[in-house]
Tab-separated table of C-alpha atoms in Angstrom:
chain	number	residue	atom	x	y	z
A	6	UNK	CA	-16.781	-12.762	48.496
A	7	UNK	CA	-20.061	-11.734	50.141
A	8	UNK	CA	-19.440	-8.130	48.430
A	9	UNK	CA	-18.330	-9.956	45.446
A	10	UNK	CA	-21.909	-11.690	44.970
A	11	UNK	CA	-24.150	-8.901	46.189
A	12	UNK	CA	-22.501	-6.792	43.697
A	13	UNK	CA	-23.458	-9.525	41.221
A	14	UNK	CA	-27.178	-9.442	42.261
A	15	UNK	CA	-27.328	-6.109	41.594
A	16	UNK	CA	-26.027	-5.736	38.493
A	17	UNK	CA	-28.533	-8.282	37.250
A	18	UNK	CA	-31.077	-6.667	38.243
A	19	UNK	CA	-30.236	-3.771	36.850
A	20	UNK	CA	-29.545	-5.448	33.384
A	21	UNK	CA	-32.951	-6.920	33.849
A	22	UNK	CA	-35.075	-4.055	34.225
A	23	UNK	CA	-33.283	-2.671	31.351
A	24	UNK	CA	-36.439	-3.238	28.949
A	25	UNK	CA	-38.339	-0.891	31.279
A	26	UNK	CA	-36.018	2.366	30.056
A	27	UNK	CA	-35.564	0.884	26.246
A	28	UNK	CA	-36.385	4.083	24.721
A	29	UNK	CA	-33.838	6.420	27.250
A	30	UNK	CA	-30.799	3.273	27.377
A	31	UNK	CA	-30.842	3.185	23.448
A	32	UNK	CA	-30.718	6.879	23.058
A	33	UNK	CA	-27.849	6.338	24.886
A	34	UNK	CA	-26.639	3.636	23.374
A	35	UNK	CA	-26.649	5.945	20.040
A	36	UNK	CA	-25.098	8.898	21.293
A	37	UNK	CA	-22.327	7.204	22.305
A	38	UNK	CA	-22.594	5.438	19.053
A	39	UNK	CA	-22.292	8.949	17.017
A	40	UNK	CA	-18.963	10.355	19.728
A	41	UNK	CA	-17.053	7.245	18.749
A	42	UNK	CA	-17.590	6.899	15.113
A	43	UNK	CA	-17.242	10.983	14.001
A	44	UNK	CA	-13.849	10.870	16.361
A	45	UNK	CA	-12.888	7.645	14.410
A	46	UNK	CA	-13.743	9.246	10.817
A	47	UNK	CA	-11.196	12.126	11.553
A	48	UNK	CA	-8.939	9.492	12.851
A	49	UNK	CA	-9.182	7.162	10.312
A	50	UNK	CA	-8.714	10.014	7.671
A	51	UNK	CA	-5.571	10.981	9.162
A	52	UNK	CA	-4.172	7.673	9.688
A	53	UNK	CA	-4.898	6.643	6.053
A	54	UNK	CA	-3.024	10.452	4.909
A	55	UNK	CA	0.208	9.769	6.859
A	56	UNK	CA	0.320	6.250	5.226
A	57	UNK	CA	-0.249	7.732	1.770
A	58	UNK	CA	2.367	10.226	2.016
A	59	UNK	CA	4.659	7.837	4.262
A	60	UNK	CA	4.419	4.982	1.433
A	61	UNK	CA	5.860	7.977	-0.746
A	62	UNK	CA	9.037	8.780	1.191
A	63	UNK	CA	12.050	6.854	0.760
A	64	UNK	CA	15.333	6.750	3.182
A	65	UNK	CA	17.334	6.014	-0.234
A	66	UNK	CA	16.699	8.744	-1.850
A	67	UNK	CA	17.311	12.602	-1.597
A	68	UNK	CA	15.138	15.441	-2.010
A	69	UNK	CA	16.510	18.500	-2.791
A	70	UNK	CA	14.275	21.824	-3.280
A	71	UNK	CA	15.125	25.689	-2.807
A	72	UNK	CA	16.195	27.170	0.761
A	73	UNK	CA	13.089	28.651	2.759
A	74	UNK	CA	10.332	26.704	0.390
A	75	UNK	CA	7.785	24.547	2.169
A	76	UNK	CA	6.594	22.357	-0.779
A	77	UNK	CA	7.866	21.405	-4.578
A	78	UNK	CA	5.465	23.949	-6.126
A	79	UNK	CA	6.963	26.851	-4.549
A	80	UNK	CA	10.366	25.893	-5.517
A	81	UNK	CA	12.328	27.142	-8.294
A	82	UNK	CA	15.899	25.316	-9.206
A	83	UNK	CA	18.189	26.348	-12.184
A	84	UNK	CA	19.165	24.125	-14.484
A	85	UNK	CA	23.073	25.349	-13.322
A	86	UNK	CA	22.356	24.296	-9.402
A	87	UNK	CA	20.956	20.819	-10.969
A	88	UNK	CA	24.132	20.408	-12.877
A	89	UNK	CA	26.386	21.636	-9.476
A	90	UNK	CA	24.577	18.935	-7.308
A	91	UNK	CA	24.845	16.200	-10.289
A	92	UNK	CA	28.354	16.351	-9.079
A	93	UNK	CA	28.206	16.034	-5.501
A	94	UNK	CA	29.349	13.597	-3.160
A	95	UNK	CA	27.374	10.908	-1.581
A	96	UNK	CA	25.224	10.436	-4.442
A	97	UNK	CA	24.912	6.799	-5.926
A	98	UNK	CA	26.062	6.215	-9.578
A	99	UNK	CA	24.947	3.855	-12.468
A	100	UNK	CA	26.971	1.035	-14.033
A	101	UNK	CA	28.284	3.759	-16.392
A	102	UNK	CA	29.455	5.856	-13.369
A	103	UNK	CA	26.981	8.674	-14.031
A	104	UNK	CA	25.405	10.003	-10.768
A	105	UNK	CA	21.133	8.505	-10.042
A	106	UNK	CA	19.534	11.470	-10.355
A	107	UNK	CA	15.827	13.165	-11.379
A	108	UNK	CA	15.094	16.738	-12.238
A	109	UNK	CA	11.877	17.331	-11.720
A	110	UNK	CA	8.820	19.809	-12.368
A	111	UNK	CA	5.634	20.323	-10.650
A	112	UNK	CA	2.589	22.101	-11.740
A	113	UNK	CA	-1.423	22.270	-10.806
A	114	UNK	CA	-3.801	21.486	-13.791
A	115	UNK	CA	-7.189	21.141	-13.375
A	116	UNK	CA	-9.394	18.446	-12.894
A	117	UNK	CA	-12.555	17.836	-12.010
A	118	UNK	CA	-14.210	15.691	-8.780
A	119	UNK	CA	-16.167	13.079	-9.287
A	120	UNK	CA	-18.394	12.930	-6.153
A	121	UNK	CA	-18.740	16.883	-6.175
A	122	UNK	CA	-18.102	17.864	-9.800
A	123	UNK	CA	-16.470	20.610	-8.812
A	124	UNK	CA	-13.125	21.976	-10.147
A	125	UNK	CA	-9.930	21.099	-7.993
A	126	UNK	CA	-6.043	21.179	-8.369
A	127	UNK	CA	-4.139	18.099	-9.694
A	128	UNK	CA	-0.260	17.565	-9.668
A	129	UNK	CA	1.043	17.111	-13.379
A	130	UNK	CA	4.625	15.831	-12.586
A	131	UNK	CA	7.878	16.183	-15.119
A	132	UNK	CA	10.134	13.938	-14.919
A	133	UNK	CA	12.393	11.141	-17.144
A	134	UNK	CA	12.806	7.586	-17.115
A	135	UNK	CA	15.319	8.024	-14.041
A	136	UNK	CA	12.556	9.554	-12.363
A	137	UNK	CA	10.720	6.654	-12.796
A	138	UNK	CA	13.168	3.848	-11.935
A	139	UNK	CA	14.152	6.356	-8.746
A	140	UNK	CA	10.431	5.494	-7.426
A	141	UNK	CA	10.038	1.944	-5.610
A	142	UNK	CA	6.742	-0.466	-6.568
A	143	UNK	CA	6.094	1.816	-9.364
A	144	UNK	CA	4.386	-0.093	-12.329
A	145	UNK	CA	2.674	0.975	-15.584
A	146	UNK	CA	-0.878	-1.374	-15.102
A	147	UNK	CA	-2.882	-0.437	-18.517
A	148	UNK	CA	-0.997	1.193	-21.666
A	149	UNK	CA	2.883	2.431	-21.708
A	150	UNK	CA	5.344	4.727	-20.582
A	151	UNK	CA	4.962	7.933	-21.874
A	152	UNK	CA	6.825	8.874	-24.896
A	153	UNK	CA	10.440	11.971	-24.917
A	154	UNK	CA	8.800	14.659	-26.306
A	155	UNK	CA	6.011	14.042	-26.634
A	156	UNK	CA	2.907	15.705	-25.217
A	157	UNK	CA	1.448	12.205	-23.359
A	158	UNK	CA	0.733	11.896	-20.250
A	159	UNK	CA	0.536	8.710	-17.616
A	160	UNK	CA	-1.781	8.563	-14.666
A	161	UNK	CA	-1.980	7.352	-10.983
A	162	UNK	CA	-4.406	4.936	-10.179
A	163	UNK	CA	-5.513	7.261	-7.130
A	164	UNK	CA	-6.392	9.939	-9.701
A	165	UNK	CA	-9.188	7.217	-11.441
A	166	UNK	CA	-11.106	6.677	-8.195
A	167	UNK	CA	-11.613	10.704	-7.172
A	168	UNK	CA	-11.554	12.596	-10.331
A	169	UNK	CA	-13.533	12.074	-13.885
A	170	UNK	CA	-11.648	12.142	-17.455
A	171	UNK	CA	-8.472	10.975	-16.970
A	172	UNK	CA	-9.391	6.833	-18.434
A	173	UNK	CA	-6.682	5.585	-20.332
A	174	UNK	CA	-6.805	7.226	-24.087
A	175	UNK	CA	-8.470	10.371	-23.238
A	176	UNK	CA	-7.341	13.476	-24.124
A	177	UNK	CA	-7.201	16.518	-21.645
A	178	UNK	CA	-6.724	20.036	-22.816
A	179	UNK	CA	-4.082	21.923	-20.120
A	180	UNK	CA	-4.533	25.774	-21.084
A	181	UNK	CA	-4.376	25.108	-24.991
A	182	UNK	CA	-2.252	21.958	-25.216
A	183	UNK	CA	-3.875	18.536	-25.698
A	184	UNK	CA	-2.419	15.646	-23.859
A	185	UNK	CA	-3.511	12.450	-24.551
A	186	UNK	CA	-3.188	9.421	-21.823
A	187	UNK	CA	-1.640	6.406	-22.414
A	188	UNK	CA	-0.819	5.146	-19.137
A	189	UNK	CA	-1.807	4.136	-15.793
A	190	UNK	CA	0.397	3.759	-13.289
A	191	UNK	CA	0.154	2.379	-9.081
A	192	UNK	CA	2.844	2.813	-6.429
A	193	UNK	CA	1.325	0.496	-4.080
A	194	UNK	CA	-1.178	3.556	-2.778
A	195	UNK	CA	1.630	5.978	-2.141
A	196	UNK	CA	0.704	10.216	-2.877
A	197	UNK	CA	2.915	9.893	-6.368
A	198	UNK	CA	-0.568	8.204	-7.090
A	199	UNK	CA	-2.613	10.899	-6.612
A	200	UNK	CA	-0.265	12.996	-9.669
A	201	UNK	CA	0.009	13.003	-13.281
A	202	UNK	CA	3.226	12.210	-15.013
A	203	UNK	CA	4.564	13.318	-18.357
A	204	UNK	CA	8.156	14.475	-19.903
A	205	UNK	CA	10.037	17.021	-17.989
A	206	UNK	CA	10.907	18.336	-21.362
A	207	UNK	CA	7.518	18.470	-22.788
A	208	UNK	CA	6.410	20.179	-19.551
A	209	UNK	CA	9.186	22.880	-19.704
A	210	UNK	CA	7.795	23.517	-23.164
A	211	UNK	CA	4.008	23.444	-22.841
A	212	UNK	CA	4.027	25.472	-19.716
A	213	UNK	CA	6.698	28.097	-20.389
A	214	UNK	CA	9.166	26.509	-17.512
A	215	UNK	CA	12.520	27.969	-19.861
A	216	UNK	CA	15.058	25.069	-18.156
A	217	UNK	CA	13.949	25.345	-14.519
A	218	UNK	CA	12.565	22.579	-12.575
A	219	UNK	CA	11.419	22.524	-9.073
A	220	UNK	CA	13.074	19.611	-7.012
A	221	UNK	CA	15.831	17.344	-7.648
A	222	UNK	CA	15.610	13.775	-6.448
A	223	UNK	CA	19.131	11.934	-6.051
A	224	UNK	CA	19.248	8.085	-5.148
A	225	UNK	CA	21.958	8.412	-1.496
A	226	UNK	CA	24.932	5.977	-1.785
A	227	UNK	CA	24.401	5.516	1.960
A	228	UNK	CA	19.969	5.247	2.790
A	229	UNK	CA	19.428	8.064	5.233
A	230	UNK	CA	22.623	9.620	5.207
A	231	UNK	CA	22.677	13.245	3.482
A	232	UNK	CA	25.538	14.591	5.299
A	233	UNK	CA	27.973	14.408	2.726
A	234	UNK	CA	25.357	16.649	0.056
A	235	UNK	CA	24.542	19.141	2.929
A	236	UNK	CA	28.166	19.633	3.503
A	237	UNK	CA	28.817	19.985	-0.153
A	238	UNK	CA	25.838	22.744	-1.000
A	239	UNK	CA	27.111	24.637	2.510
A	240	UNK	CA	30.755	25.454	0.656
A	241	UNK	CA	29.188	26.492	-2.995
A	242	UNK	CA	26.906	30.045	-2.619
A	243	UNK	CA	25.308	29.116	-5.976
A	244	UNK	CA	23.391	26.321	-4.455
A	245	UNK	CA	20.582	27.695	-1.843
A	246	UNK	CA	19.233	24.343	-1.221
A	247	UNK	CA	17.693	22.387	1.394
A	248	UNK	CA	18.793	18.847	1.254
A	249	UNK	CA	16.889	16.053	3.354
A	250	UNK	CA	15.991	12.673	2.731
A	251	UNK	CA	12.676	11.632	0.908
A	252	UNK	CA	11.398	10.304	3.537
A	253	UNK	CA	11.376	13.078	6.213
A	254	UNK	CA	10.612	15.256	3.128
A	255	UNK	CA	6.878	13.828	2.896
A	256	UNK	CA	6.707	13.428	6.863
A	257	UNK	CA	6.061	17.016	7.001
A	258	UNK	CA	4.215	17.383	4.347
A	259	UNK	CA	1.587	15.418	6.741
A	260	UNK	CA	0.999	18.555	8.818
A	261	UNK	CA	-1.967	19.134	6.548
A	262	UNK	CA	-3.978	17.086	8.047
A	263	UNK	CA	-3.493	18.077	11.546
A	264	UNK	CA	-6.174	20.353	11.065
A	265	UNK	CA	-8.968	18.030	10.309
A	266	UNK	CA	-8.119	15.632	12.856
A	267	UNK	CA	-8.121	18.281	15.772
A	268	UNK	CA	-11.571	19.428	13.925
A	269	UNK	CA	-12.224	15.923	14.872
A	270	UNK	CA	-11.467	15.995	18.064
A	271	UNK	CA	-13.377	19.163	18.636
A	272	UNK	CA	-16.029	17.865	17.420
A	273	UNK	CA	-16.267	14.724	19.234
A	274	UNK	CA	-15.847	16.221	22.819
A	275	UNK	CA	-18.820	18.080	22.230
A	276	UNK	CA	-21.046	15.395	21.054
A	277	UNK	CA	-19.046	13.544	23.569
A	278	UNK	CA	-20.745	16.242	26.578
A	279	UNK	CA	-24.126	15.726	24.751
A	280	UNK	CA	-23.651	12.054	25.359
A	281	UNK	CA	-22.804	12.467	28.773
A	282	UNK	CA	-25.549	14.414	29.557
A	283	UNK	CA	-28.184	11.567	27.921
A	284	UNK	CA	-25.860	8.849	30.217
A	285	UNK	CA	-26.591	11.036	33.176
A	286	UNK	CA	-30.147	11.524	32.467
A	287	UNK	CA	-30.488	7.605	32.061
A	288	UNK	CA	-28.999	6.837	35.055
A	289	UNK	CA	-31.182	9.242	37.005
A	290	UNK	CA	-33.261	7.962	35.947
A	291	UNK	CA	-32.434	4.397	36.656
A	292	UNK	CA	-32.058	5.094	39.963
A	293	UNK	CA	-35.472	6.884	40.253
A	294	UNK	CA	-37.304	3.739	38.779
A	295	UNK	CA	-35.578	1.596	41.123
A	296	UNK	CA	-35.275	3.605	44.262
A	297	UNK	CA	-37.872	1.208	46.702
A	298	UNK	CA	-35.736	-1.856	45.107
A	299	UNK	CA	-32.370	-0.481	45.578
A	300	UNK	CA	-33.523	0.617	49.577
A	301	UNK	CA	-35.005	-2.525	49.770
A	302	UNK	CA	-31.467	-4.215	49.302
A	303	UNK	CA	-29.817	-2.235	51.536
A	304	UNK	CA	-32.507	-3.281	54.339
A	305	UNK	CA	-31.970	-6.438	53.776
A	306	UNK	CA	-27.973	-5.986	54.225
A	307	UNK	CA	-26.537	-5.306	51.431
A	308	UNK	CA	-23.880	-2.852	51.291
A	309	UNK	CA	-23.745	0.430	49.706
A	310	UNK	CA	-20.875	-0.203	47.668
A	311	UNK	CA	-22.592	-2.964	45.655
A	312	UNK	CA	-25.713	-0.452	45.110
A	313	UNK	CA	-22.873	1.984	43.818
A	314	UNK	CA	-21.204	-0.822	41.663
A	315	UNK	CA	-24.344	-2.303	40.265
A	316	UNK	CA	-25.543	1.385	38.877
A	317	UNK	CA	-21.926	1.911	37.663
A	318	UNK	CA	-21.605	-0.829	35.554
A	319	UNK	CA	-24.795	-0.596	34.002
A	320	UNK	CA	-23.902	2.697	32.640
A	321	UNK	CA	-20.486	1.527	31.742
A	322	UNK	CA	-22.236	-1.958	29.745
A	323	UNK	CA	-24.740	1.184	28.174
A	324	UNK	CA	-21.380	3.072	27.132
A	325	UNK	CA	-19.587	0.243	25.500
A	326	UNK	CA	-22.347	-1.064	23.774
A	327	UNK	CA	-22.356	2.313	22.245
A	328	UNK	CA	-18.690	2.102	21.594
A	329	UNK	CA	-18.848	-1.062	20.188
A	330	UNK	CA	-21.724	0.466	17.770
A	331	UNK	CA	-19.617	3.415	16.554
A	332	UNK	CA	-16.513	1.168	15.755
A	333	UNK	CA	-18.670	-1.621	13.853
A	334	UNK	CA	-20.274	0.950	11.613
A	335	UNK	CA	-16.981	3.058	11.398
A	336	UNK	CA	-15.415	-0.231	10.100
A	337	UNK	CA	-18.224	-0.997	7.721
A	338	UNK	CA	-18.833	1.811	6.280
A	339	UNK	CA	-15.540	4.068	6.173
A	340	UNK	CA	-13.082	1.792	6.443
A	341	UNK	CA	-11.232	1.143	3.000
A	342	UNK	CA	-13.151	4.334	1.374
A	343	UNK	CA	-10.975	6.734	-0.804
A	344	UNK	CA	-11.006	10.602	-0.397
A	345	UNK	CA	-9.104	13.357	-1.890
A	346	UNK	CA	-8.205	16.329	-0.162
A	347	UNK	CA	-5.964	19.216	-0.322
A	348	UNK	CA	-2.376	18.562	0.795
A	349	UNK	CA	1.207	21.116	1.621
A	350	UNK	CA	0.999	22.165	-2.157
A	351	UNK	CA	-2.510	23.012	-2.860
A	352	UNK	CA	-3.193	20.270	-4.507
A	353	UNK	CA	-5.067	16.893	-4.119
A	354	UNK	CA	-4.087	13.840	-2.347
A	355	UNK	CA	-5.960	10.691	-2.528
A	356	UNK	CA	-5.701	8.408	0.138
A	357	UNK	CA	-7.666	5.552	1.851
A	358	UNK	CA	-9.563	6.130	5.382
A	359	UNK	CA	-7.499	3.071	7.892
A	360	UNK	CA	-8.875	1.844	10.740
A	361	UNK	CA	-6.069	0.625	12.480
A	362	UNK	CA	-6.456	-1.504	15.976
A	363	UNK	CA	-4.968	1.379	17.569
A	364	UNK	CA	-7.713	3.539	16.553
A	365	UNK	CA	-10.356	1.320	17.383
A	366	UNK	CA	-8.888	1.036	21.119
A	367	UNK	CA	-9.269	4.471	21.209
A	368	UNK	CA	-12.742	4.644	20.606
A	369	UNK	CA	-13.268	2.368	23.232
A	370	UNK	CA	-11.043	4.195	25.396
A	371	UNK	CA	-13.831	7.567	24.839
A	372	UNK	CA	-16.700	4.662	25.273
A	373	UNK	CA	-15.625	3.702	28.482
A	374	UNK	CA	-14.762	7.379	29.610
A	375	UNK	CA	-18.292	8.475	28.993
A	376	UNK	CA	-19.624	5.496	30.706
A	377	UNK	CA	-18.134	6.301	34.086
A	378	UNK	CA	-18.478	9.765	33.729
A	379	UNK	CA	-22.322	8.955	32.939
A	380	UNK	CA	-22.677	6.246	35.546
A	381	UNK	CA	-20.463	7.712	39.011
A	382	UNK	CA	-22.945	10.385	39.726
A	383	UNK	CA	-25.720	8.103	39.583
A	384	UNK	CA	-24.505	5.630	41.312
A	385	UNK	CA	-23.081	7.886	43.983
A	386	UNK	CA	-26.960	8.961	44.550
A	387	UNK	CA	-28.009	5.205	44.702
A	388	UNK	CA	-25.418	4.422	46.892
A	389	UNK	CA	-26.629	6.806	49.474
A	390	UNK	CA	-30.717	5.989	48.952
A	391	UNK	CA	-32.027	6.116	52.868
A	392	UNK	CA	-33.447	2.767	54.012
A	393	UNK	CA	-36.494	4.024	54.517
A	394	UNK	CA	-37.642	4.291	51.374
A	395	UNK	CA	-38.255	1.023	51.039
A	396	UNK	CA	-41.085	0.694	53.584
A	397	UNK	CA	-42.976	4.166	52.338
């Protein structure tokens, strides 16, 4: 108990004499600040990606796209392998007994960034109605459904936040077609809302496609279980496919963003060293300010390892005041914000930066690392100040 309360004293006094190093304990304060919120940016932009592209993956439904291709727009399928795997097993069928199915193209138009104005790549999706119903939450908000045959095009809500000229009735010249849109669709902030959706037919014709698509999507009879398809495209030579279920289909399609968030991380441990080095200066020079009352103490009996705790903590309460700065203004300000950036098939993906719990933990986590880091050395050399200081 006695070490108990002399640690106590000490740490009050430290916290007191704080206004006499403002300037050097908010510099720290802000460092630490600036660690934890870039690290939570990249964070928070990767959480919000793998939601957007896990909201778009489905355990119900297959995905089926050519042998060795990493993406839909580098797969080619003929319209003979989509009418081979119409007629495999383990896919579900209507109340007319004909098999759930979607053939569908993908191709990159261009569009244009709002907050950059610069040109970028845009998913313009063929597909039919069955394409449609095979999506879950998937609702037309303003206008219709796109017209068979037509050259009209429907848009995801996702593509009206990043990217300018695609407001319902506008019409958009692809190479020299004119489409005109008459839809806007959400999928409850899934990727598919980050594409542009029009007739697989009128997409074969406009862009030269002969009766190829790229991917097939098939709804299972059994969620999850593609064993029964796999088995079937294994016996037939025509059918160089790789079959896997939506859902680990966009999974991978995450590994995108691994590169920004270990940019993040990068990032942060330097900033994170530069914030270290401010904590250590501070607590120098804490000690340094305080040496004849820290001596002083310890002539008067009290211990060395309340000396030590007192100058630990304060750089630890320095720390997490920092930490608690970054997360605040990370919430604030990027929290909730929309962003586009390039995804597996070179072309934009709009998601929403999330700030989960988990991520904010984190960032205190790094707070509280720097903190003792900043603070042990310190309070190591105030630990072992020589009594005699205190009567020079």
């Amino acid at each position: 108990m006695r070490l108990l309360s002399q640690t106590w004293v000490v740490i009050i006094m430290n916290i007191r004499s704080l206004p006499a190093r403002f300037s050097m304990s908010l510099a720290t304060i802000f460092a630490v600040a600036a660690v934890v919120g870039v690290l939570l940016f990249f964070l928070a932009m990767g959480n919000g990606f793998r939601a957007t592209l896990e909201g778009a993956g489905s355990d119900a439904v297959a995905v089926v796209t050519r042998e060795g291709s990493q993406s839909e727009i580098n797969s080619v399928l003929g319209r003979d392998q989509v009418n081979l795997i119409a007629n495999a097993p383990g896919i579900a069928r209507d109340d007319a007994g004909n098999p759930i199915i979607s053939a569908e193209l993908y191709v990159i138009v261009d569009g244009i960034k709002e907050s950059t104005k610069t040109k970028v790549n845009l998913p313009l999706r063929g597909l039919s109605q069955a394409g449609f119903d095979l999506r879950d939450n998937v609702k037309i908000t303003d206008g219709r459904m796109f017209s068979p045959g037509r050259n009209e095009i429907i848009v995801g809500k996702g593509v009206l936040k990043e990217f300018g000229g695609f407001s319902l009735g506008k019409k958009i010249t692809f190479g020299k077609t004119t489409w005109e849109v008459v839809g806007i669709f959400t999928t409850g902030g899934s990727a598919f809302e980050s594409e542009l959706w029009a007739d697989a037919r009128s997409v074969q014709d406009q862009f030269r496609r002969g009766n190829s698509f790229q991917t097939m999507r098939l709804r299972l009879e059994t969620p999850g279980d593609v064993s029964a398809l796999q088995a079937y495209a294994k016996t037939d030579p025509r059918l160089n496919v790789k079959i896997e279920t939506e859902a680990n289909y966009f999974s991978t399609q995450g590994d995108a963003i691994k590169g920004y968030v270990i940019f993040g991380w990068g990032v942060s441990i330097i900033m994170g060293l530069g914030a270290l080095a401010g904590a250590l200066n501070t607590m120098y020079t804490s000690v340094a300010s305080r040496a004849r009352e820290i001596a002083t103490l310890r002539a008067i009996g009290f211990s060395n390892v309340s000396a030590f705790m007192g100058t630990l903590v304060e750089g630890i309460l320095l720390s997490l005041l920092g930490g608690v700065l970054g997360i605040v203004a990370t919430y604030l300000f990027i929290d909730g914000n929309s962003a586009a950036t390039i995804g597996a098939s070179f072309t934009q993906v709009v998601f929403t930066f999330t700030l989960s719990p988990d991520l904010m933990v984190q960032g205190g986590w790094i707070a509280l690392a720097i903190g003792v880091l900043g603070g042990f050395f310190p309070a190591f050399r105030a630990a072992r100040l020589p009594v005699v200081i205190a009567f020079e």
